[in-house]
Amino acid sequence: MAERRKFKKRFCKYCELKIDIIDYKDLGVLKYSLSERFKIMPRRLTGNCKRHQELVTIAIKRARQTALIPYIVDRKNVVENPFENVR
Amino acid sequence: MTCYETLFVVKPTLTEEEIAAQITKVKDVLAKEGAELVGTHDMGMRKLAYTVDKHARGYYTVLFYKAAGATIEELERNIKNNEDIIKFLTVKYSKNKEIAQFDKLVANANKKVAPEAKAAEVTEVPDVTEAPEA
Ligand SMILES: [Zn+2]
């Protein structure tokens, strides 16, 4: 239930924060659209608007390319402290 | 002249001086190609999200510069041939909004130059999250 409530409010976090362009190095901002396993969350769960979802998708993929965030998290590639670098 | 940003990761096994030398080497390529370096963001030694060539950590540097398109080719060729650089990514800022963002990032990077001098001990990298509130 608590999990569900987290996504109940459907508004775009990025519009609210007035972020125009999403920088892939800014992991704190990407965090809103990532699941615990570092998957890109769908818009229907996060409430992101289409424009920001597209921007954040590109930014997340760039962050993955540069090893800032992992591509996958499974039993072999456990991230002990995922947002250690963020905070 | 277009605005570009290149991030690259230097091997963690090198000494501090060797890492500095690698960064200078990349900057030299830019200078030789006639690019105008406008900012440097030193992200320092960070843990990689996944191992790259068996390295768990890497030294991150971001260069902001204005250059002609052909520069990128030459720069990336140099970086690719350099075995001490394990990752790199170049991003182009072309739209108006993107250029505004570029200027902001450069300003941020230059602002951090002051503490950068004493931030030689790179253990904590807290400045990454400071950008969003801007
Ligand atoms: Zn939005």
XYZ file of N, CA and C in Angstrom, chain A:
261
model
N 0.840 -1.213 0.000
C 0.000 0.000 0.000
C 0.865 1.249 0.000
N 1.869 1.205 0.841
C 2.764 2.372 0.916
C 3.427 2.601 -0.435
N 3.789 1.486 -1.083
C 4.414 1.592 -2.392
C 3.476 2.298 -3.359
N 2.213 1.872 -3.298
C 1.269 2.412 -4.260
C 1.052 3.905 -4.034
N 0.954 4.271 -2.794
C 0.656 5.666 -2.506
C 1.755 6.591 -3.046
N 2.965 6.024 -3.062
C 4.109 6.794 -3.550
C 3.853 7.347 -4.951
N 3.084 6.602 -5.733
C 2.890 7.038 -7.115
C 1.504 7.617 -7.340
N 0.731 7.810 -6.280
C -0.641 8.253 -6.449
C -0.723 9.651 -7.047
N 0.104 10.544 -6.544
C 0.037 11.909 -7.067
C 0.636 11.940 -8.459
N -0.193 12.281 -9.396
C 0.248 12.224 -10.783
C 0.592 13.605 -11.288
N 1.783 14.029 -11.006
C 2.231 15.255 -11.655
C 3.711 15.102 -11.959
N 4.160 15.912 -12.851
C 5.532 15.763 -13.312
C 6.475 16.458 -12.348
N 7.353 15.665 -11.757
C 8.336 16.201 -10.804
C 9.218 17.250 -11.448
N 9.528 17.024 -12.718
C 10.481 17.919 -13.383
C 9.826 19.254 -13.729
N 8.526 19.207 -14.066
C 7.818 20.456 -14.313
C 7.758 21.238 -13.009
N 7.486 20.510 -11.928
C 7.349 21.152 -10.633
C 8.655 21.828 -10.220
N 9.761 21.152 -10.475
C 11.061 21.710 -10.110
C 11.564 22.708 -11.163
N 10.776 22.878 -12.223
C 11.136 23.787 -13.319
C 12.504 23.454 -13.917
N 12.709 22.163 -14.152
C 13.953 21.736 -14.790
C 13.720 21.720 -16.288
N 14.507 22.494 -16.991
C 14.275 22.639 -18.420
C 14.966 21.528 -19.200
N 16.231 21.318 -18.817
C 17.008 20.307 -19.525
C 17.655 19.423 -18.475
N 17.609 18.126 -18.711
C 18.090 17.201 -17.688
C 19.518 16.792 -18.005
N 20.388 17.036 -17.046
C 21.794 16.717 -17.210
C 22.035 15.278 -16.749
N 22.708 14.501 -17.583
C 22.888 13.080 -17.228
C 23.820 12.885 -16.047
N 24.616 13.891 -15.711
C 25.529 13.755 -14.580
C 24.837 14.035 -13.252
N 23.638 14.584 -13.355
C 22.910 14.983 -12.156
C 22.054 13.823 -11.667
N 22.676 12.894 -10.953
C 21.996 11.653 -10.608
C 20.815 11.879 -9.671
N 20.893 12.904 -8.853
C 19.798 13.186 -7.932
C 18.494 13.434 -8.660
N 18.596 14.019 -9.844
C 17.407 14.316 -10.630
C 16.915 13.081 -11.380
N 17.858 12.250 -11.827
C 17.472 11.035 -12.552
C 16.761 10.058 -11.629
N 17.100 10.137 -10.365
C 16.598 9.201 -9.363
C 15.075 9.100 -9.355
N 14.409 10.216 -9.624
C 12.937 10.210 -9.593
C 12.345 9.242 -10.601
N 13.082 8.942 -11.648
C 12.518 8.106 -12.703
C 13.130 6.725 -12.754
N 13.876 6.378 -11.707
C 14.502 5.059 -11.690
C 13.865 4.177 -10.626
N 13.703 2.892 -10.958
C 13.218 1.962 -9.951
C 14.382 1.528 -9.076
N 14.081 0.698 -8.083
C 15.157 0.251 -7.198
C 16.202 -0.577 -7.946
N 15.753 -1.182 -9.032
C 16.693 -1.974 -9.826
C 17.240 -1.172 -10.995
N 17.140 0.107 -10.898
C 17.691 1.025 -11.890
C 17.053 0.885 -13.263
N 15.808 0.443 -13.263
C 15.091 0.448 -14.528
C 14.444 1.812 -14.689
N 14.195 2.186 -15.934
C 13.491 3.441 -16.179
C 12.017 3.213 -15.882
N 11.473 4.024 -14.991
C 10.075 3.844 -14.598
C 9.158 4.361 -15.700
N 8.055 3.670 -15.942
C 7.120 4.155 -16.955
C 6.398 5.407 -16.479
N 5.965 6.146 -17.448
C 5.320 7.424 -17.183
C 4.038 7.259 -16.365
N 3.374 6.125 -16.574
C 2.101 5.953 -15.866
C 2.313 5.791 -14.370
N 3.510 5.432 -13.958
C 3.771 5.309 -12.526
C 4.360 6.580 -11.929
N 5.198 7.251 -12.693
C 5.855 8.423 -12.126
C 5.050 9.692 -12.321
N 4.199 9.703 -13.356
C 3.442 10.913 -13.632
C 4.239 11.946 -14.403
N 5.378 11.568 -14.904
C 6.165 12.510 -15.715
C 5.380 12.907 -16.962
N 5.594 14.129 -17.414
C 4.968 14.522 -18.674
C 5.792 13.932 -19.813
N 5.221 13.940 -20.998
C 5.873 13.265 -22.116
C 7.232 13.882 -22.407
N 7.280 15.201 -22.411
C 8.525 15.896 -22.752
C 9.641 15.513 -21.786
N 9.329 15.569 -20.492
C 10.365 15.268 -19.517
C 10.734 13.793 -19.520
N 9.751 12.930 -19.795
C 10.068 11.503 -19.849
C 11.081 11.230 -20.947
N 10.887 11.895 -22.076
C 11.830 11.693 -23.180
C 13.211 12.202 -22.811
N 13.249 13.359 -22.158
C 14.544 13.919 -21.755
C 15.236 13.024 -20.737
N 14.457 12.560 -19.772
C 15.066 11.782 -18.694
C 15.529 10.426 -19.214
N 14.806 9.886 -20.186
C 15.209 8.609 -20.783
C 16.588 8.736 -21.414
N 16.769 9.806 -22.186
C 18.072 10.024 -22.823
C 19.144 10.198 -21.756
N 18.835 10.985 -20.736
C 19.823 11.259 -19.691
C 20.210 9.973 -18.967
N 19.223 9.115 -18.686
C 19.512 7.865 -17.977
C 20.407 6.975 -18.833
N 20.115 6.932 -20.117
C 20.929 6.086 -20.990
C 22.360 6.603 -21.070
N 22.512 7.904 -21.047
C 23.863 8.465 -21.049
C 24.575 8.156 -19.745
N 23.852 8.258 -18.657
C 24.462 7.970 -17.355
C 24.890 6.508 -17.296
N 24.104 5.629 -17.933
C 24.486 4.219 -17.960
C 25.760 4.025 -18.769
N 25.821 4.697 -19.896
C 26.999 4.562 -20.755
C 28.273 4.947 -20.033
N 28.184 5.944 -19.173
C 29.385 6.439 -18.516
C 29.593 5.797 -17.145
N 28.871 4.712 -16.885
C 29.030 3.946 -15.638
C 28.684 4.762 -14.397
N 27.828 5.755 -14.566
C 27.372 6.505 -13.397
C 26.263 5.736 -12.686
N 25.428 5.054 -13.465
C 24.416 4.168 -12.896
C 24.483 2.842 -13.654
N 24.091 1.740 -13.005
C 24.224 0.443 -13.666
C 23.155 0.202 -14.737
N 23.467 -0.682 -15.655
C 22.479 -1.105 -16.649
C 21.481 -2.041 -15.991
N 22.015 -3.030 -15.292
C 21.136 -3.994 -14.643
C 21.601 -4.230 -13.208
N 20.671 -4.622 -12.385
C 20.995 -5.019 -11.026
C 20.353 -6.379 -10.829
N 21.170 -7.398 -10.622
C 20.618 -8.711 -10.328
C 21.472 -9.351 -9.249
N 21.333 -10.657 -9.084
C 22.042 -11.281 -7.977
C 23.552 -11.237 -8.193
N 23.952 -11.196 -9.456
C 25.391 -11.159 -9.736
C 25.950 -9.756 -9.597
N 25.131 -8.776 -9.963
C 25.602 -7.386 -9.916
C 24.818 -6.620 -8.867
N 25.099 -6.923 -7.626
C 24.360 -6.250 -6.575
C 24.985 -4.881 -6.316
N 24.135 -3.902 -6.160
C 24.624 -2.586 -5.783
C 24.368 -2.443 -4.299
N 25.432 -2.431 -3.524
C 25.270 -2.420 -2.074
C 24.610 -1.124 -1.621
N 25.120 -0.057 -2.177
C 24.664 1.256 -1.725
C 24.398 2.118 -2.950
N 23.239 1.900 -3.581
C 23.002 2.426 -4.920
C 23.338 3.912 -5.070
N 22.795 4.743 -4.208
C 22.955 6.172 -4.438
C 24.033 6.752 -3.535
N 25.041 5.936 -3.316
C 26.155 6.368 -2.486
C 26.758 7.668 -2.994
N 26.876 7.743 -4.309
C 27.491 8.922 -4.892
C 26.535 10.103 -4.952
N 25.253 9.837 -4.760
C 24.256 10.891 -4.970
C 24.026 11.695 -3.711
N 23.208 11.177 -2.889
C 22.799 11.786 -1.624
C 22.487 13.272 -1.664
